[in-house]
Amino acid sequence: MTSEPPKVFISYSHADEAWKDLLVKQLKVLELEDVLEVWDDRRIAAGDDWLPAIEEEMARARVALFLVSADFLTSEFIRKKEVPELMERRSGGLRVIPVIVDSCPWRRVAWLAAMQCRPKDGKALALMADAVANAALAELAEEIADLLDGEPATPSPITPATEPRVSIAKLPATGEHFVAREAELARLDTAWDDEATNVISFVAMGGAGKSALVNHWLDAVAADGWRGAERVLGWSFYSQGTESAGASSEAFTEAALEWLGYDGEPILSPWKKGEVVARLVRERRTLLLLDGLEPLQHPPGEQTGRLKDPALQALVKELAAQNPGLCVISTRLEVADVAGRVGAAAVDLDRLPPAAGAELLRQLGVEGSKRELRKASEEFGGHALALALLGTYLRDVCDGDVRRRSEVALLDQGIEQGGHARRVMKSYEAWLGEGPELRVLRLMGLFDRPADADAIAALRADPPIPGLTDGLGDETRWRQVLARLRQARLLAPAEVAGGLDAHPLVREHFGERLRDEDPEAWRAGHERLYEHYKQATDELPETLEAMMPLYAAVVHGCRAGRVQESFDDVYRARIHRRDEFFSLMK
């Protein structure tokens, strides 16, 4: 029994039917030789159900041709049905070839710009003389014949991986206590199952529990066998708005390109990086989690919430337009670039309801009537971090008595700046006094992200920095202090790669206190870190990962007052390499 020749499926707009007919004419020569079989929607017989017919032919295709024009790129059926399904089948062996038939801004379409289009120079067929255009179509037919030569007549079935690839180590740890948020968890469940939702953002002030919500949902997804996800990638931009100067997605895009399997030439354009990451994400059903996006957004003002980073802007826009999986964002500001767009949803993460806040206090060891616990939750704005700190403070300092919450310091600062949480931190500061615990918290204020173990060791090394690291050299006492601060929830519950972490509002609060009250210790701490990071990598690093300590050195050097030296000796000499502009060009 003779097998059927491989199928060539043509996706096109009926406005470009003339070009389709010219292409079919060339392919017909090969069809008569049993090299291939051509199919387009004009072969649907009168009275047949057209959608099942198209779906069946797409499933059987070995090669798919996209006849690209403005009409093609604006067709709802092509954009939402044919392109996504055919692009998804590339991983199963389908060859997709875009053919530019008429002038249009196709290079601004991410999934197209990342592909090899025909004619080979990307020049539209409509701009060519008739004989030249016909020759280009004949050459395309020859290329398709070469592709199919020796390949099986029917495509290999797509066998999804039983276990998805998962990379979530970059997401922050958020502790074991979690209450309420049932509606938000259900919203995430719906978004993952809903093909119309491509990007969902959770928007709230710092400390409201955005990361905890996402982590809790992610745990449930993992327990359910990942619910059909083929890849799960998580990343935290981590400063969470405490330090937006110099924030960049570069480390993320480089890591994502490698993890997603990009093996092409180095991409220099940030826009292009974002578009290629989006294209790779869309190749399989991917759950992408972007935590703490606000450092890369414009602060409140004329461009509130717009992404400053071009790579992230391109990525988020492309995923909002088309995404077989889901992108979950947590941020303090709604992402204005996709606000209101079809495919993008934003959820304001309101404060904890009084009953949920009361339950959180109870879990942390606070005692009192239901009425008093609910009232305490309301007084602290239902702010998740503030209530967590309040609970541990009342437990450790006030015998767990909720009625003694009036002893928590008043603070003239709005809730948007984390005022409720800062009230508790100020009370902790007074209770701890000038001891090692307070010095550890001030030390954390030197960082706008998790502090790695080597940097902490450099700060603790002799000679001690007066007012900052004196008394922190003894290892046993050091571990006791860390345990106490973790119990109070002022430090993250577990070590991060051997280093330390704290909630961004904690780092921000104690960093500001150190800078304002002991500027000499602030300067000396940053100077110690400047010297450490200068020596923490090769003189001339060759990769982005190896370059990261030099970027950190520049930041800490500037805060230490050594601005010109940081610029000359690190930024120009080792990052840019003078006129070579290495970090940009390589």
PDB file of N, CA and C in Angstrom, residues 386-472:
ATOM      1  N   ALA A 386       2.777  43.857  57.741  1.00  0.00           N
ATOM      2  CA  ALA A 386       2.606  44.576  59.007  1.00  0.00           C
ATOM      3  C   ALA A 386       1.994  43.660  60.060  1.00  0.00           C
ATOM      4  N   LEU A 387       0.997  42.875  59.664  1.00  0.00           N
ATOM      5  CA  LEU A 387       0.354  41.976  60.623  1.00  0.00           C
ATOM      6  C   LEU A 387       1.293  40.846  61.042  1.00  0.00           C
ATOM      7  N   ALA A 388       2.106  40.349  60.107  1.00  0.00           N
ATOM      8  CA  ALA A 388       3.066  39.305  60.468  1.00  0.00           C
ATOM      9  C   ALA A 388       4.085  39.834  61.473  1.00  0.00           C
ATOM     10  N   LEU A 389       4.589  41.044  61.240  1.00  0.00           N
ATOM     11  CA  LEU A 389       5.546  41.637  62.180  1.00  0.00           C
ATOM     12  C   LEU A 389       4.869  41.979  63.506  1.00  0.00           C
ATOM     13  N   LEU A 390       3.632  42.478  63.428  1.00  0.00           N
ATOM     14  CA  LEU A 390       2.896  42.785  64.652  1.00  0.00           C
ATOM     15  C   LEU A 390       2.697  41.530  65.491  1.00  0.00           C
ATOM     16  N   GLY A 391       2.328  40.433  64.815  1.00  0.00           N
ATOM     17  CA  GLY A 391       2.100  39.192  65.544  1.00  0.00           C
ATOM     18  C   GLY A 391       3.334  38.721  66.292  1.00  0.00           C
ATOM     19  N   THR A 392       4.481  38.732  65.620  1.00  0.00           N
ATOM     20  CA  THR A 392       5.701  38.273  66.292  1.00  0.00           C
ATOM     21  C   THR A 392       6.136  39.263  67.367  1.00  0.00           C
ATOM     22  N   TYR A 393       5.902  40.571  67.149  1.00  0.00           N
ATOM     23  CA  TYR A 393       6.274  41.567  68.162  1.00  0.00           C
ATOM     24  C   TYR A 393       5.425  41.392  69.423  1.00  0.00           C
ATOM     25  N   LEU A 394       4.108  41.237  69.245  1.00  0.00           N
ATOM     26  CA  LEU A 394       3.237  41.030  70.405  1.00  0.00           C
ATOM     27  C   LEU A 394       3.601  39.728  71.122  1.00  0.00           C
ATOM     28  N   ARG A 395       3.936  38.704  70.361  1.00  0.00           N
ATOM     29  CA  ARG A 395       4.317  37.426  70.959  1.00  0.00           C
ATOM     30  C   ARG A 395       5.626  37.542  71.750  1.00  0.00           C
ATOM     31  N   ASP A 396       6.635  38.217  71.169  1.00  0.00           N
ATOM     32  CA  ASP A 396       7.957  38.252  71.774  1.00  0.00           C
ATOM     33  C   ASP A 396       8.113  39.330  72.843  1.00  0.00           C
ATOM     34  N   VAL A 397       7.371  40.431  72.688  1.00  0.00           N
ATOM     35  CA  VAL A 397       7.593  41.580  73.567  1.00  0.00           C
ATOM     36  C   VAL A 397       6.425  41.809  74.527  1.00  0.00           C
ATOM     37  N   CYS A 398       5.229  41.455  74.108  1.00  0.00           N
ATOM     38  CA  CYS A 398       4.024  41.819  74.860  1.00  0.00           C
ATOM     39  C   CYS A 398       3.248  40.601  75.361  1.00  0.00           C
ATOM     40  N   ASP A 399       3.930  39.503  75.570  1.00  0.00           N
ATOM     41  CA  ASP A 399       3.309  38.284  76.104  1.00  0.00           C
ATOM     42  C   ASP A 399       2.154  37.781  75.246  1.00  0.00           C
ATOM     43  N   GLY A 400       2.155  38.146  73.961  1.00  0.00           N
ATOM     44  CA  GLY A 400       1.120  37.679  73.058  1.00  0.00           C
ATOM     45  C   GLY A 400      -0.229  38.332  73.245  1.00  0.00           C
ATOM     46  N   ASP A 401      -0.291  39.416  74.012  1.00  0.00           N
ATOM     47  CA  ASP A 401      -1.566  40.056  74.335  1.00  0.00           C
ATOM     48  C   ASP A 401      -1.918  41.088  73.268  1.00  0.00           C
ATOM     49  N   VAL A 402      -2.977  40.833  72.518  1.00  0.00           N
ATOM     50  CA  VAL A 402      -3.362  41.735  71.440  1.00  0.00           C
ATOM     51  C   VAL A 402      -3.724  43.118  71.972  1.00  0.00           C
ATOM     52  N   ARG A 403      -4.161  43.206  73.227  1.00  0.00           N
ATOM     53  CA  ARG A 403      -4.567  44.505  73.783  1.00  0.00           C
ATOM     54  C   ARG A 403      -3.375  45.444  73.957  1.00  0.00           C
ATOM     55  N   ARG A 404      -2.160  44.905  73.935  1.00  0.00           N
ATOM     56  CA  ARG A 404      -0.973  45.746  74.120  1.00  0.00           C
ATOM     57  C   ARG A 404      -0.436  46.297  72.787  1.00  0.00           C
ATOM     58  N   ARG A 405      -1.231  46.166  71.728  1.00  0.00           N
ATOM     59  CA  ARG A 405      -0.781  46.685  70.437  1.00  0.00           C
ATOM     60  C   ARG A 405      -0.614  48.192  70.444  1.00  0.00           C
ATOM     61  N   SER A 406      -1.239  48.872  71.422  1.00  0.00           N
ATOM     62  CA  SER A 406      -1.082  50.328  71.514  1.00  0.00           C
ATOM     63  C   SER A 406       0.356  50.710  71.826  1.00  0.00           C
ATOM     64  N   GLU A 407       1.172  49.747  72.257  1.00  0.00           N
ATOM     65  CA  GLU A 407       2.575  50.034  72.565  1.00  0.00           C
ATOM     66  C   GLU A 407       3.434  50.120  71.297  1.00  0.00           C
ATOM     67  N   VAL A 408       2.857  49.706  70.172  1.00  0.00           N
ATOM     68  CA  VAL A 408       3.596  49.790  68.919  1.00  0.00           C
ATOM     69  C   VAL A 408       3.699  51.249  68.501  1.00  0.00           C
ATOM     70  N   ALA A 409       4.890  51.659  68.132  1.00  0.00           N
ATOM     71  CA  ALA A 409       5.169  53.072  67.858  1.00  0.00           C
ATOM     72  C   ALA A 409       4.276  53.625  66.761  1.00  0.00           C
ATOM     73  N   LEU A 410       3.883  54.882  66.937  1.00  0.00           N
ATOM     74  CA  LEU A 410       3.167  55.587  65.878  1.00  0.00           C
ATOM     75  C   LEU A 410       4.174  56.118  64.880  1.00  0.00           C
ATOM     76  N   LEU A 411       3.766  56.229  63.651  1.00  0.00           N
ATOM     77  CA  LEU A 411       4.677  56.669  62.605  1.00  0.00           C
ATOM     78  C   LEU A 411       3.875  57.471  61.589  1.00  0.00           C
ATOM     79  N   ASP A 412       4.339  58.668  61.270  1.00  0.00           N
ATOM     80  CA  ASP A 412       3.637  59.533  60.329  1.00  0.00           C
ATOM     81  C   ASP A 412       4.091  59.201  58.908  1.00  0.00           C
ATOM     82  N   GLN A 413       3.592  58.085  58.405  1.00  0.00           N
ATOM     83  CA  GLN A 413       3.956  57.668  57.055  1.00  0.00           C
ATOM     84  C   GLN A 413       2.786  56.921  56.447  1.00  0.00           C
ATOM     85  N   GLY A 414       2.507  57.194  55.180  1.00  0.00           N
ATOM     86  CA  GLY A 414       1.343  56.606  54.532  1.00  0.00           C
ATOM     87  C   GLY A 414       1.490  55.119  54.297  1.00  0.00           C
ATOM     88  N   ILE A 415       0.346  54.475  54.099  1.00  0.00           N
ATOM     89  CA  ILE A 415       0.336  53.034  53.870  1.00  0.00           C
ATOM     90  C   ILE A 415       1.062  52.675  52.588  1.00  0.00           C
ATOM     91  N   GLU A 416       1.062  53.589  51.578  1.00  0.00           N
ATOM     92  CA  GLU A 416       1.727  53.298  50.319  1.00  0.00           C
ATOM     93  C   GLU A 416       3.221  53.118  50.515  1.00  0.00           C
ATOM     94  N   GLN A 417       3.801  53.756  51.505  1.00  0.00           N
ATOM     95  CA  GLN A 417       5.226  53.611  51.792  1.00  0.00           C
ATOM     96  C   GLN A 417       5.488  52.513  52.821  1.00  0.00           C
ATOM     97  N   GLY A 418       4.506  51.662  53.044  1.00  0.00           N
ATOM     98  CA  GLY A 418       4.682  50.597  54.018  1.00  0.00           C
ATOM     99  C   GLY A 418       4.607  51.097  55.438  1.00  0.00           C
ATOM    100  N   GLY A 419       3.816  52.150  55.680  1.00  0.00           N
ATOM    101  CA  GLY A 419       3.766  52.777  56.994  1.00  0.00           C
ATOM    102  C   GLY A 419       3.381  51.838  58.120  1.00  0.00           C
ATOM    103  N   HIS A 420       2.411  50.947  57.895  1.00  0.00           N
ATOM    104  CA  HIS A 420       1.993  50.030  58.951  1.00  0.00           C
ATOM    105  C   HIS A 420       3.128  49.091  59.346  1.00  0.00           C
ATOM    106  N   ALA A 421       3.831  48.553  58.344  1.00  0.00           N
ATOM    107  CA  ALA A 421       4.951  47.660  58.655  1.00  0.00           C
ATOM    108  C   ALA A 421       6.078  48.424  59.344  1.00  0.00           C
ATOM    109  N   ARG A 422       6.308  49.650  58.934  1.00  0.00           N
ATOM    110  CA  ARG A 422       7.383  50.446  59.537  1.00  0.00           C
ATOM    111  C   ARG A 422       7.073  50.787  61.001  1.00  0.00           C
ATOM    112  N   ARG A 423       5.803  50.911  61.315  1.00  0.00           N
ATOM    113  CA  ARG A 423       5.451  51.141  62.722  1.00  0.00           C
ATOM    114  C   ARG A 423       5.994  50.021  63.600  1.00  0.00           C
ATOM    115  N   VAL A 424       5.797  48.780  63.133  1.00  0.00           N
ATOM    116  CA  VAL A 424       6.258  47.640  63.917  1.00  0.00           C
ATOM    117  C   VAL A 424       7.779  47.569  63.912  1.00  0.00           C
ATOM    118  N   MET A 425       8.396  47.863  62.772  1.00  0.00           N
ATOM    119  CA  MET A 425       9.854  47.819  62.703  1.00  0.00           C
ATOM    120  C   MET A 425      10.477  48.856  63.629  1.00  0.00           C
ATOM    121  N   LYS A 426       9.850  50.029  63.714  1.00  0.00           N
ATOM    122  CA  LYS A 426      10.358  51.058  64.618  1.00  0.00           C
ATOM    123  C   LYS A 426      10.269  50.587  66.066  1.00  0.00           C
ATOM    124  N   SER A 427       9.191  49.892  66.405  1.00  0.00           N
ATOM    125  CA  SER A 427       9.049  49.359  67.756  1.00  0.00           C
ATOM    126  C   SER A 427      10.091  48.275  68.024  1.00  0.00           C
ATOM    127  N   TYR A 428      10.313  47.412  67.047  1.00  0.00           N
ATOM    128  CA  TYR A 428      11.351  46.394  67.189  1.00  0.00           C
ATOM    129  C   TYR A 428      12.717  47.051  67.388  1.00  0.00           C
ATOM    130  N   GLU A 429      12.957  48.119  66.655  1.00  0.00           N
ATOM    131  CA  GLU A 429      14.235  48.817  66.744  1.00  0.00           C
ATOM    132  C   GLU A 429      14.473  49.323  68.159  1.00  0.00           C
ATOM    133  N   ALA A 430      13.440  49.900  68.756  1.00  0.00           N
ATOM    134  CA  ALA A 430      13.566  50.393  70.137  1.00  0.00           C
ATOM    135  C   ALA A 430      13.751  49.246  71.117  1.00  0.00           C
ATOM    136  N   TRP A 431      13.048  48.148  70.898  1.00  0.00           N
ATOM    137  CA  TRP A 431      13.130  47.011  71.807  1.00  0.00           C
ATOM    138  C   TRP A 431      14.491  46.308  71.724  1.00  0.00           C
ATOM    139  N   LEU A 432      15.011  46.176  70.494  1.00  0.00           N
ATOM    140  CA  LEU A 432      16.300  45.502  70.309  1.00  0.00           C
ATOM    141  C   LEU A 432      17.452  46.317  70.879  1.00  0.00           C
ATOM    142  N   GLY A 433      17.338  47.654  70.786  1.00  0.00           N
ATOM    143  CA  GLY A 433      18.412  48.504  71.283  1.00  0.00           C
ATOM    144  C   GLY A 433      19.668  48.373  70.429  1.00  0.00           C
ATOM    145  N   GLU A 434      20.744  48.999  70.903  1.00  0.00           N
ATOM    146  CA  GLU A 434      21.998  48.981  70.147  1.00  0.00           C
ATOM    147  C   GLU A 434      22.736  47.658  70.376  1.00  0.00           C
ATOM    148  N   GLY A 435      22.199  46.602  69.811  1.00  0.00           N
ATOM    149  CA  GLY A 435      22.806  45.295  69.962  1.00  0.00           C
ATOM    150  C   GLY A 435      23.082  44.657  68.624  1.00  0.00           C
ATOM    151  N   PRO A 436      23.518  43.394  68.616  1.00  0.00           N
ATOM    152  CA  PRO A 436      23.884  42.729  67.363  1.00  0.00           C
ATOM    153  C   PRO A 436      22.710  42.562  66.401  1.00  0.00           C
ATOM    154  N   GLU A 437      21.493  42.369  66.951  1.00  0.00           N
ATOM    155  CA  GLU A 437      20.341  42.211  66.048  1.00  0.00           C
ATOM    156  C   GLU A 437      20.140  43.462  65.201  1.00  0.00           C
ATOM    157  N   LEU A 438      20.215  44.612  65.818  1.00  0.00           N
ATOM    158  CA  LEU A 438      20.022  45.859  65.080  1.00  0.00           C
ATOM    159  C   LEU A 438      21.144  46.066  64.065  1.00  0.00           C
ATOM    160  N   ARG A 439      22.362  45.666  64.429  1.00  0.00           N
ATOM    161  CA  ARG A 439      23.471  45.822  63.488  1.00  0.00           C
ATOM    162  C   ARG A 439      23.292  44.910  62.265  1.00  0.00           C
ATOM    163  N   VAL A 440      22.758  43.696  62.475  1.00  0.00           N
ATOM    164  CA  VAL A 440      22.492  42.815  61.335  1.00  0.00           C
ATOM    165  C   VAL A 440      21.444  43.433  60.410  1.00  0.00           C
ATOM    166  N   LEU A 441      20.405  44.011  60.983  1.00  0.00           N
ATOM    167  CA  LEU A 441      19.369  44.630  60.162  1.00  0.00           C
ATOM    168  C   LEU A 441      19.916  45.838  59.401  1.00  0.00           C
ATOM    169  N   ARG A 442      20.780  46.613  60.040  1.00  0.00           N
ATOM    170  CA  ARG A 442      21.411  47.736  59.329  1.00  0.00           C
ATOM    171  C   ARG A 442      22.317  47.228  58.215  1.00  0.00           C
ATOM    172  N   LEU A 443      23.008  46.145  58.497  1.00  0.00           N
ATOM    173  CA  LEU A 443      23.859  45.536  57.480  1.00  0.00           C
ATOM    174  C   LEU A 443      23.027  45.138  56.260  1.00  0.00           C
ATOM    175  N   MET A 444      21.826  44.572  56.502  1.00  0.00           N
ATOM    176  CA  MET A 444      20.953  44.197  55.391  1.00  0.00           C
ATOM    177  C   MET A 444      20.507  45.414  54.595  1.00  0.00           C
ATOM    178  N   GLY A 445      20.460  46.578  55.243  1.00  0.00           N
ATOM    179  CA  GLY A 445      20.056  47.802  54.565  1.00  0.00           C
ATOM    180  C   GLY A 445      21.056  48.288  53.540  1.00  0.00           C
ATOM    181  N   LEU A 446      22.248  47.689  53.494  1.00  0.00           N
ATOM    182  CA  LEU A 446      23.228  48.046  52.461  1.00  0.00           C
ATOM    183  C   LEU A 446      22.887  47.421  51.111  1.00  0.00           C
ATOM    184  N   PHE A 447      21.984  46.444  51.117  1.00  0.00           N
ATOM    185  CA  PHE A 447      21.667  45.683  49.902  1.00  0.00           C
ATOM    186  C   PHE A 447      20.256  46.009  49.420  1.00  0.00           C
ATOM    187  N   ASP A 448      20.047  45.918  48.119  1.00  0.00           N
ATOM    188  CA  ASP A 448      18.691  46.050  47.574  1.00  0.00           C
ATOM    189  C   ASP A 448      18.221  44.726  46.977  1.00  0.00           C
ATOM    190  N   ARG A 449      18.864  43.642  47.381  1.00  0.00           N
ATOM    191  CA  ARG A 449      18.536  42.297  46.914  1.00  0.00           C
ATOM    192  C   ARG A 449      19.149  41.313  47.902  1.00  0.00           C
ATOM    193  N   PRO A 450      18.947  40.008  47.749  1.00  0.00           N
ATOM    194  CA  PRO A 450      19.556  39.070  48.687  1.00  0.00           C
ATOM    195  C   PRO A 450      21.065  39.264  48.769  1.00  0.00           C
ATOM    196  N   ALA A 451      21.583  39.156  49.970  1.00  0.00           N
ATOM    197  CA  ALA A 451      23.020  39.350  50.202  1.00  0.00           C
ATOM    198  C   ALA A 451      23.714  38.001  50.122  1.00  0.00           C
ATOM    199  N   ASP A 452      24.662  37.859  49.201  1.00  0.00           N
ATOM    200  CA  ASP A 452      25.344  36.579  49.051  1.00  0.00           C
ATOM    201  C   ASP A 452      26.320  36.351  50.197  1.00  0.00           C
ATOM    202  N   ALA A 453      26.675  35.080  50.410  1.00  0.00           N
ATOM    203  CA  ALA A 453      27.477  34.687  51.563  1.00  0.00           C
ATOM    204  C   ALA A 453      28.839  35.358  51.566  1.00  0.00           C
ATOM    205  N   ASP A 454      29.474  35.485  50.400  1.00  0.00           N
ATOM    206  CA  ASP A 454      30.807  36.089  50.345  1.00  0.00           C
ATOM    207  C   ASP A 454      30.767  37.571  50.714  1.00  0.00           C
ATOM    208  N   ALA A 455      29.707  38.265  50.290  1.00  0.00           N
ATOM    209  CA  ALA A 455      29.583  39.682  50.636  1.00  0.00           C
ATOM    210  C   ALA A 455      29.375  39.854  52.137  1.00  0.00           C
ATOM    211  N   ILE A 456      28.552  38.983  52.749  1.00  0.00           N
ATOM    212  CA  ILE A 456      28.346  39.045  54.195  1.00  0.00           C
ATOM    213  C   ILE A 456      29.666  38.773  54.921  1.00  0.00           C
ATOM    214  N   ALA A 457      30.423  37.790  54.434  1.00  0.00           N
ATOM    215  CA  ALA A 457      31.722  37.478  55.053  1.00  0.00           C
ATOM    216  C   ALA A 457      32.675  38.666  54.948  1.00  0.00           C
ATOM    217  N   ALA A 458      32.652  39.363  53.822  1.00  0.00           N
ATOM    218  CA  ALA A 458      33.528  40.527  53.657  1.00  0.00           C
ATOM    219  C   ALA A 458      33.166  41.629  54.647  1.00  0.00           C
ATOM    220  N   LEU A 459      31.876  41.836  54.874  1.00  0.00           N
ATOM    221  CA  LEU A 459      31.448  42.860  55.831  1.00  0.00           C
ATOM    222  C   LEU A 459      31.830  42.484  57.264  1.00  0.00           C
ATOM    223  N   ARG A 460      31.800  41.213  57.580  1.00  0.00           N
ATOM    224  CA  ARG A 460      32.088  40.760  58.943  1.00  0.00           C
ATOM    225  C   ARG A 460      33.590  40.603  59.209  1.00  0.00           C
ATOM    226  N   ALA A 461      34.387  40.694  58.172  1.00  0.00           N
ATOM    227  CA  ALA A 461      35.825  40.473  58.322  1.00  0.00           C
ATOM    228  C   ALA A 461      36.464  41.593  59.146  1.00  0.00           C
ATOM    229  N   ASP A 462      37.634  41.288  59.730  1.00  0.00           N
ATOM    230  CA  ASP A 462      38.397  42.309  60.452  1.00  0.00           C
ATOM    231  C   ASP A 462      39.021  43.285  59.468  1.00  0.00           C
ATOM    232  N   PRO A 463      39.192  44.538  59.831  1.00  0.00           N
ATOM    233  CA  PRO A 463      38.715  45.117  61.098  1.00  0.00           C
ATOM    234  C   PRO A 463      37.217  45.387  61.028  1.00  0.00           C
ATOM    235  N   PRO A 464      36.503  45.282  62.146  1.00  0.00           N
ATOM    236  CA  PRO A 464      35.061  45.549  62.141  1.00  0.00           C
ATOM    237  C   PRO A 464      34.759  47.002  61.790  1.00  0.00           C
ATOM    238  N   ILE A 465      33.580  47.208  61.230  1.00  0.00           N
ATOM    239  CA  ILE A 465      33.130  48.566  60.894  1.00  0.00           C
ATOM    240  C   ILE A 465      32.366  49.104  62.097  1.00  0.00           C
ATOM    241  N   PRO A 466      32.859  50.158  62.753  1.00  0.00           N
ATOM    242  CA  PRO A 466      32.186  50.676  63.958  1.00  0.00           C
ATOM    243  C   PRO A 466      30.726  51.028  63.685  1.00  0.00           C
ATOM    244  N   GLY A 467      29.853  50.561  64.576  1.00  0.00           N
ATOM    245  CA  GLY A 467      28.434  50.856  64.452  1.00  0.00           C
ATOM    246  C   GLY A 467      27.700  49.977  63.478  1.00  0.00           C
ATOM    247  N   LEU A 468      28.431  49.072  62.815  1.00  0.00           N
ATOM    248  CA  LEU A 468      27.790  48.243  61.805  1.00  0.00           C
ATOM    249  C   LEU A 468      28.095  46.756  62.007  1.00  0.00           C
ATOM    250  N   THR A 469      29.372  46.402  62.090  1.00  0.00           N
ATOM    251  CA  THR A 469      29.707  44.974  62.201  1.00  0.00           C
ATOM    252  C   THR A 469      30.503  44.633  63.454  1.00  0.00           C
ATOM    253  N   ASP A 470      30.772  45.614  64.307  1.00  0.00           N
ATOM    254  CA  ASP A 470      31.478  45.265  65.532  1.00  0.00           C
ATOM    255  C   ASP A 470      30.586  44.361  66.388  1.00  0.00           C
ATOM    256  N   GLY A 471      31.176  43.295  66.916  1.00  0.00           N
ATOM    257  CA  GLY A 471      30.428  42.337  67.712  1.00  0.00           C
ATOM    258  C   GLY A 471      29.762  41.242  66.908  1.00  0.00           C
ATOM    259  N   LEU A 472      29.980  41.206  65.594  1.00  0.00           N
ATOM    260  CA  LEU A 472      29.340  40.200  64.754  1.00  0.00           C
ATOM    261  C   LEU A 472      30.316  39.125  64.280  1.00  0.00           C
TER     262      LEU A 472
END
